[in-house]
Coordinates of C-alpha atoms and ligand atoms in Angstrom, one line a residue:
X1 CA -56.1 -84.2 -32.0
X2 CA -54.1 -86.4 -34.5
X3 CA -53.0 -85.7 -38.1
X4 CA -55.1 -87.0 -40.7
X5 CA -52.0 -88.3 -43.2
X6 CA -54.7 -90.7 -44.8
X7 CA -57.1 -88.1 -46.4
X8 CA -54.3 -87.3 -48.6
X9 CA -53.5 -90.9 -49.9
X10 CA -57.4 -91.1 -50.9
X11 CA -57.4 -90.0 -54.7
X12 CA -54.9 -91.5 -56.7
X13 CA -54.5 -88.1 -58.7
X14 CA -54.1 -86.2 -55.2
X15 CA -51.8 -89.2 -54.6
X16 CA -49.2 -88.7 -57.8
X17 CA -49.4 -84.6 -57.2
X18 CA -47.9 -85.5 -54.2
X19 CA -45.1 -87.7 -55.0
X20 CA -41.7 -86.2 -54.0
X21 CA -39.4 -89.2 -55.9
X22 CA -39.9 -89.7 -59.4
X23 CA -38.4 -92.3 -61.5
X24 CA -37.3 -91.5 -65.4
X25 CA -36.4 -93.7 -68.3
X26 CA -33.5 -90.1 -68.2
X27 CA -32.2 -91.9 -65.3
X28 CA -30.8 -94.7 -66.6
X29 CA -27.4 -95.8 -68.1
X30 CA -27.6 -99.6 -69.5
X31 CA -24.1 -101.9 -68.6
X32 CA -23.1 -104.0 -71.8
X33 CA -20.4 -106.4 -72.3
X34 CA -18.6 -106.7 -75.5
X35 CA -16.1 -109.3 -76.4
X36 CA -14.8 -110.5 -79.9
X37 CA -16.5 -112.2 -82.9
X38 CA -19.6 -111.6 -85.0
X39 CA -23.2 -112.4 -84.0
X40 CA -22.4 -113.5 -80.7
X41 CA -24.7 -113.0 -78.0
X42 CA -24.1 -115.5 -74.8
X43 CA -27.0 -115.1 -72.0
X44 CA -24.4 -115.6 -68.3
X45 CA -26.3 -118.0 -66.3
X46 CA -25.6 -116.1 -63.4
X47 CA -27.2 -113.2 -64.5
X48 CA -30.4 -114.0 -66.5
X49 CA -31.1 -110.8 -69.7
X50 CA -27.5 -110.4 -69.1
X51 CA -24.9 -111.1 -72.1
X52 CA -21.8 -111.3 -73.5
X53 CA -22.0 -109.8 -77.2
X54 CA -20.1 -109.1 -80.4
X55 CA -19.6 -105.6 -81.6
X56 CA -22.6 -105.9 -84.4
X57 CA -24.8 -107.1 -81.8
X58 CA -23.8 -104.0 -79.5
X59 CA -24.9 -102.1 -82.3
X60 CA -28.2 -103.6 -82.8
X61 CA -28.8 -103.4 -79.1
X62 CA -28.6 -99.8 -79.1
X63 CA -31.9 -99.8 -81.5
X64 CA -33.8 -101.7 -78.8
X65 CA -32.5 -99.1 -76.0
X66 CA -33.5 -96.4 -78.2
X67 CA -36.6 -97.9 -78.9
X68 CA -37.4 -98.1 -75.1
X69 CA -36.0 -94.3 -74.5
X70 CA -32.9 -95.6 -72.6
X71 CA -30.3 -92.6 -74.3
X72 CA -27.0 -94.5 -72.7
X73 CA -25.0 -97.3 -71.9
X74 CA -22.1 -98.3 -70.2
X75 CA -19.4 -101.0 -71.6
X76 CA -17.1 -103.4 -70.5
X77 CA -14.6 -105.2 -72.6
X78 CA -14.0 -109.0 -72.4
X79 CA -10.2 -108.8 -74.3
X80 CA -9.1 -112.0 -76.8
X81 CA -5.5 -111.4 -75.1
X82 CA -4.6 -110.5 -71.9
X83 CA -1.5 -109.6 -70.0
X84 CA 0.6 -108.2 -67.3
X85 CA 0.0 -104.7 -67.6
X86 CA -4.1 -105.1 -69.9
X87 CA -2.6 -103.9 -73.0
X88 CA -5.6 -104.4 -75.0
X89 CA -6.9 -101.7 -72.5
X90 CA -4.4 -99.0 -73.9
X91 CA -4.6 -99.9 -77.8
X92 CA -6.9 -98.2 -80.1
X93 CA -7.6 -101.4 -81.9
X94 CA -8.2 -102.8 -78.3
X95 CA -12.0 -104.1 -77.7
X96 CA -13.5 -101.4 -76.1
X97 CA -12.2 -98.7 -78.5
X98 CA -13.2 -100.3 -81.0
X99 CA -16.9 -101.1 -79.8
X100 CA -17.3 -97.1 -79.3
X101 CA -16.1 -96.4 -82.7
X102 CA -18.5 -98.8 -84.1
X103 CA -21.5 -97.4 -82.1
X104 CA -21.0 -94.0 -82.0
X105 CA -20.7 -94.6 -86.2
X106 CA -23.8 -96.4 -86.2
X107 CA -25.6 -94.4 -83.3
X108 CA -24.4 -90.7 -83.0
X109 CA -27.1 -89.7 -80.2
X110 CA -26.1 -92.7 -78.1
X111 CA -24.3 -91.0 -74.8
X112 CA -21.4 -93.7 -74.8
X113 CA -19.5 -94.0 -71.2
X114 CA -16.9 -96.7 -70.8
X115 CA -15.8 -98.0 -67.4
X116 CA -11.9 -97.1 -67.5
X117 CA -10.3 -99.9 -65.3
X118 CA -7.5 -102.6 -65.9
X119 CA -9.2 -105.7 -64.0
X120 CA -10.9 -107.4 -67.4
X121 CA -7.2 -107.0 -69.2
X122 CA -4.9 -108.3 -67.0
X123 CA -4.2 -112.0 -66.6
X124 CA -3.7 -111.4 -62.7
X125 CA -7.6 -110.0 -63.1
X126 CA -6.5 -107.0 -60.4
X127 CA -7.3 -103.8 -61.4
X128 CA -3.6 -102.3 -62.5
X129 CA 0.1 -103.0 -63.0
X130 CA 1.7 -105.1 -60.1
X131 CA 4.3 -104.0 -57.4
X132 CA 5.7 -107.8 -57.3
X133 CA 6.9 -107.1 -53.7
X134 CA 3.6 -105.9 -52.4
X135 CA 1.9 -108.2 -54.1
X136 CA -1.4 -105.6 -55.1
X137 CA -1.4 -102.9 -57.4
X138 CA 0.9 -100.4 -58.2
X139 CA -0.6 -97.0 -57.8
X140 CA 1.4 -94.7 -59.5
X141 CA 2.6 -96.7 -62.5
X142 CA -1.1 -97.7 -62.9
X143 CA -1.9 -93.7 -63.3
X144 CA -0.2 -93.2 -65.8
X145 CA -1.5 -96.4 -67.8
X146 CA -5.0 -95.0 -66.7
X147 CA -4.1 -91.7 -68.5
X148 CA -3.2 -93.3 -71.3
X149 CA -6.4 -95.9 -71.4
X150 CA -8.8 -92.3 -71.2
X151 CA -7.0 -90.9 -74.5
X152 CA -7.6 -94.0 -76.6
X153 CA -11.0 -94.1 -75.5
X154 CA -11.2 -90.4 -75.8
X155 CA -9.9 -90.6 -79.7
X156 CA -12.2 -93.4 -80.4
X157 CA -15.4 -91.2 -79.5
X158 CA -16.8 -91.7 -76.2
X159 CA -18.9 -89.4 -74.5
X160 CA -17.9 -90.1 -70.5
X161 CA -15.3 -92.1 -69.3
X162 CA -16.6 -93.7 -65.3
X163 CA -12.8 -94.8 -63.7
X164 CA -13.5 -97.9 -61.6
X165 CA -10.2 -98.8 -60.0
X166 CA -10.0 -97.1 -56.9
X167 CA -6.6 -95.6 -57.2
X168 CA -5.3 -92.8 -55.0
X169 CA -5.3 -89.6 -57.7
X170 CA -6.8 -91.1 -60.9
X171 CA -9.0 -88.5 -61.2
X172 CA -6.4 -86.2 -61.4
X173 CA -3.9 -88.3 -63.3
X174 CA -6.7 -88.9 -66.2
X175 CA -7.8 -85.1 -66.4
X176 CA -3.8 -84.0 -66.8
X177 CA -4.1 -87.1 -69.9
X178 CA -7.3 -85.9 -71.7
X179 CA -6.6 -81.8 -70.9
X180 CA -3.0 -82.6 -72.6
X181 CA -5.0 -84.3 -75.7
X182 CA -7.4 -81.7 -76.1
X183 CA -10.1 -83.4 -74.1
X184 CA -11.3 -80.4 -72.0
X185 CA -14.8 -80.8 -72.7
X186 CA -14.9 -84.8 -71.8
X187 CA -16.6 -85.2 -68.7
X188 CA -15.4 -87.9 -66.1
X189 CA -17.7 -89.5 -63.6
X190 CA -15.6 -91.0 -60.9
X191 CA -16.4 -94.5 -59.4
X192 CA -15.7 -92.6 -56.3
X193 CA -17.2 -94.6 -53.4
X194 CA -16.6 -98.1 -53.8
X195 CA -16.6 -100.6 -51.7
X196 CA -14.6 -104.1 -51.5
X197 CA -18.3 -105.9 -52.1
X198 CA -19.0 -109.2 -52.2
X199 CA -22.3 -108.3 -54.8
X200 CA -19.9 -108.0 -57.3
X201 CA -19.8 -111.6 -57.8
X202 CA -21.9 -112.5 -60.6
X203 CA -20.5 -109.7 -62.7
X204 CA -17.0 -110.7 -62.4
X205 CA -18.6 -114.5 -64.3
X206 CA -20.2 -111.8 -67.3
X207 CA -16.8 -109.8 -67.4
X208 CA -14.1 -112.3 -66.9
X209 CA -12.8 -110.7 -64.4
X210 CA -12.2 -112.5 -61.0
X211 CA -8.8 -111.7 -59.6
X212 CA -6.2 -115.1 -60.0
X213 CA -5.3 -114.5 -56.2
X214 CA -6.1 -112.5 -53.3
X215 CA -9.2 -109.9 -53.6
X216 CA -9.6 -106.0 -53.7
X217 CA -9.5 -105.3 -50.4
X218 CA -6.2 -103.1 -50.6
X219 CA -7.6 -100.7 -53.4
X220 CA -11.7 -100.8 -53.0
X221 CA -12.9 -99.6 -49.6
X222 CA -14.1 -101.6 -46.3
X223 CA -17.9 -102.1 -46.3
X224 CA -17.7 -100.5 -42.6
X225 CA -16.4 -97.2 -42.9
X226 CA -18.7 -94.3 -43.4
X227 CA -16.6 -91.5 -42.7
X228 CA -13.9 -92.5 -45.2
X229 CA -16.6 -93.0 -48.2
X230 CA -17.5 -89.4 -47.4
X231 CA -14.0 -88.5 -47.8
X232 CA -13.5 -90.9 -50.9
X233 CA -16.0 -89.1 -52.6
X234 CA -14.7 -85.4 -51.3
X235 CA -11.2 -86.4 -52.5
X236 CA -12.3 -87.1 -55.7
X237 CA -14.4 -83.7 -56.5
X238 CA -11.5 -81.6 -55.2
X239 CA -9.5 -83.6 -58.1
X240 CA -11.7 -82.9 -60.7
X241 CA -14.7 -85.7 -61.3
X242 CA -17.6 -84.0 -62.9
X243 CA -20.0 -87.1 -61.2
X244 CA -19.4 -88.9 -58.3
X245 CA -20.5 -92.7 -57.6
X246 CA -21.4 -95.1 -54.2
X247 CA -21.4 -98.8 -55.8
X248 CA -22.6 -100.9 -54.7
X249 CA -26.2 -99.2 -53.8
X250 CA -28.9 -101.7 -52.2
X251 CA -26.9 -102.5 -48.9
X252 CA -25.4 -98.5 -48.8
X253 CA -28.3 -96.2 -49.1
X254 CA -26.7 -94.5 -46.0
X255 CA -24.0 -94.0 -47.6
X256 CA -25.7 -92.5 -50.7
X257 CA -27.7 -90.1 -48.3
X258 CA -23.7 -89.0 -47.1
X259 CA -22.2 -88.5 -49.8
X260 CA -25.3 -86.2 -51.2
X261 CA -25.1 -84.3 -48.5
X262 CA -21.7 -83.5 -48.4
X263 CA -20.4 -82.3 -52.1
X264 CA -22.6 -80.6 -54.4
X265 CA -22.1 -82.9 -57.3
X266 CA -24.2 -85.1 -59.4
X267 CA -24.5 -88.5 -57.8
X268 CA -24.3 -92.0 -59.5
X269 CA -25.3 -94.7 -57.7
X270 CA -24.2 -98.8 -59.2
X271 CA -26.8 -100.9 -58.6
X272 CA -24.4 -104.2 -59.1
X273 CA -25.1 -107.8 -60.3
X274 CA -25.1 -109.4 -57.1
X275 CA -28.5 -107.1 -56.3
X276 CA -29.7 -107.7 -60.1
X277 CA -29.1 -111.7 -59.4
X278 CA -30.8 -111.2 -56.5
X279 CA -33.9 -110.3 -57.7
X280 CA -34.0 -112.4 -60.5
X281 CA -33.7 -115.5 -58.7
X282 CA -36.1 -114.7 -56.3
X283 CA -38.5 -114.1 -59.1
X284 CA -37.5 -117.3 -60.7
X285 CA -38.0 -119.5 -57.3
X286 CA -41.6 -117.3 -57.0
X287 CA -41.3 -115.4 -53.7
X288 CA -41.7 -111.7 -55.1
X289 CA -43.7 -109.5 -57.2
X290 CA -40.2 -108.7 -59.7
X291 CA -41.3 -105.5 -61.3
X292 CA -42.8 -103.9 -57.9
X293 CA -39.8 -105.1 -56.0
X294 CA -37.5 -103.3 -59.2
X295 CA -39.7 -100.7 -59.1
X296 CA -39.1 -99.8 -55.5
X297 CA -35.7 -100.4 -55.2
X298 CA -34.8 -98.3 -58.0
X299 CA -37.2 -95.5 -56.6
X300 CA -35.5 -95.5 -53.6
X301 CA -32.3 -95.0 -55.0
X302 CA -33.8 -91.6 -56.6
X303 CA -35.0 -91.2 -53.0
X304 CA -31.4 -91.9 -51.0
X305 CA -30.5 -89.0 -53.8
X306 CA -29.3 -90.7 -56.4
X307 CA -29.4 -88.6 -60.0
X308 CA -28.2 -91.6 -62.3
X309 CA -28.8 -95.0 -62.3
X310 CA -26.7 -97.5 -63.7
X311 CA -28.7 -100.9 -63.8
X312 CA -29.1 -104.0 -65.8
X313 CA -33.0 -103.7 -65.1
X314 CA -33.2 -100.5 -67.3
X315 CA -34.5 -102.2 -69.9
X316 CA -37.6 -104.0 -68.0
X317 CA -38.1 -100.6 -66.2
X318 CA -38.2 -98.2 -69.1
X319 CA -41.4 -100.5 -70.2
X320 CA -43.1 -100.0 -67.2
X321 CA -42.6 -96.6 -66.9
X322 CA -43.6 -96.1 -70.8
X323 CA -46.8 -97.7 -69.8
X324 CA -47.2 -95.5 -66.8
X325 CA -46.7 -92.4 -68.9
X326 CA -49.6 -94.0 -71.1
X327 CA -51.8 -94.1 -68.0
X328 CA -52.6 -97.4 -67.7
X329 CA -51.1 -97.8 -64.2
Ligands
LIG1 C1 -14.3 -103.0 -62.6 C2 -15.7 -103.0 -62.2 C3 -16.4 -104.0 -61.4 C4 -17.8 -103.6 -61.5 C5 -17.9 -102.4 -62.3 N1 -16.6 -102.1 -62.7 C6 -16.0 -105.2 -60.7 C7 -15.1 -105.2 -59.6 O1 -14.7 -104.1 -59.1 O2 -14.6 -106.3 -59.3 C8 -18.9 -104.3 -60.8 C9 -20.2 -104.1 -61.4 C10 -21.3 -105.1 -61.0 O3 -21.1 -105.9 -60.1 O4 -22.3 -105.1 -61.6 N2 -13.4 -102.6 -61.7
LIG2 ZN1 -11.1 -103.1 -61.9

């Protein structure tokens, strides 16, 4: 006696009824970066259908995502100035809030989330204000400046705001900011789980954002510690976060599985440049099928328990799955 597993994987319709992971285009949240100017758009060789745009050409972006089905994006600002402390960050004529004022005029049923975090603003490139003895970051001083950034971008319109820096209490810190400005109803999805990762590389080229000395290692977590990302992302529910995050996701999928498991949360998952690059450049040099191997990695996110997505391959995936939908698989 053996089980027959194979009868079942016979008939491709008995084959799709069967499918426990789906992938949606509902999934998705596309990463743009927006720096100053008009009609700029500057492809990053190190991540190819990744650019650096201008404002108007964030808008007309949005149109193509919408076109595709993709509902939200994430941005990033590249500042004209930056300092110290990453004023433009906490200005309301800064980059990014102006960039969600522009699209959420332009586009009113765009969900708009901007990554709250200090490391593209400051001419150090670390992700808050400095504690010159320690030579890192600052926690508490950088709280309140986090606080501060989530109300600008709060007044200019967004719909989430996705902390990235990895301080001890930001959750918290931000919610006391946007509950004091009348934010109740802004959701906050927490960069909870995230790791000191070398796959941030390319990224840090599109975003201008490579720290002038040292690295992350004192604020992002070690790549080796499993029972501390559980607690990472635990810490950060019992603060507040309305979505968790594990970033990056390829090389953690364990990780993803844990933190799942252990809050009842929705789950984010960042599927960073270094795994986009990756890809790509395999494509490029002609070793892999590129949309199966997309296809698969991004299912298996949904699979580790992943609810969201944030990719730079939702653009090229959303086509494959419209064609899918129009059953011509
Ligand atoms: C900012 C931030 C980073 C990423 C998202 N937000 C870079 C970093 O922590 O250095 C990485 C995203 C990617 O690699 O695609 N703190
Ligand atoms: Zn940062």
């Amino acid at each position: 006696m053996f089980t027959r597993f194979r009868r079942k994987r016979i008939h491709p319709v008995l084959r799709d009824l069967l499918q426990e992971t789906t992938l949606s285009v509902n999934d998705f949240i596309y990463p743009l970066f927006v720096k100053s100017g008009e009609g700029v758009k500057e492809e990053v060789a190190s991540m190819p259908g990744v650019y650096q745009m201008s404002i108007d050409e964030i808008v007309k972006e949005c149109d193509n995502l919408k076109a595709l089905g993709i509902k939200s994006i994430i941005l990033f600002g590249i500042p004209d100035v930056k300092d110290s402390v990453g004023s433009d960050a906490m200005c309301e004529h800064g980059i990014i809030a102006q960039t969600v004022r522009a699209v959420k005029a332009a586009h009113p049923d765009m969900f708009v989330v901007t990554d709250l975090c200090f490391c593209e603003y400051t001419d150090h490139g670390h992700c808050g204000v400095l504690d010159p003895v320690l030579e890192t970051v600052d926690n508490d001083i950088t709280l309140d400046n986090l606080a501060k950034q989530a109300v600008v971008h709060a007044k200019a319109g967004v719909d989430m705001i996705a902390p990235s820096g990895m301080m001890d209490g930001m959750i918290t810190a931000i919610r006391e900011g946007l509950d004091g400005a009348g934010f109740v109803n802004l959701p906050v999805m927490s960069y909870s789980t995230k790791f000191a990762s070398a796959y941030y590389g390319p990224f840090r080229d599109v975003a201008e954002s490579a720290p002038s000395f040292g690295d992350r290692r004192s604020y992002q977590m070690n790549p080796a510690n499993r029972r501390e990302a559980i607690a990472e992302s635990v810490a950060d529910e019992m603060e507040g976060a309305d979505i968790l995050m594990v970033k990056p996701a390829l090389a953690y999928m364990d990780v993803i599985r844990d933190v799942r498991e252990n809050t009842t949360l929705p789950l984010a998952v960042y599927n960073v440049s270094g795994e986009y690059s990756m890809l790509k450049m395999a494509a490029k040099a002609g070793v892999i099928d590129y949309e199966r191997v997309m296809m698969e990695t991004l299912l298996g996110f949904k699979r580790a328990g992943a609810d969201i997505i944030i990719t730079y391959h939702a653009k090229e995936a959303a086509e494959i799955l419209a064609k899918q939908v129009a059953g011509s698989r």
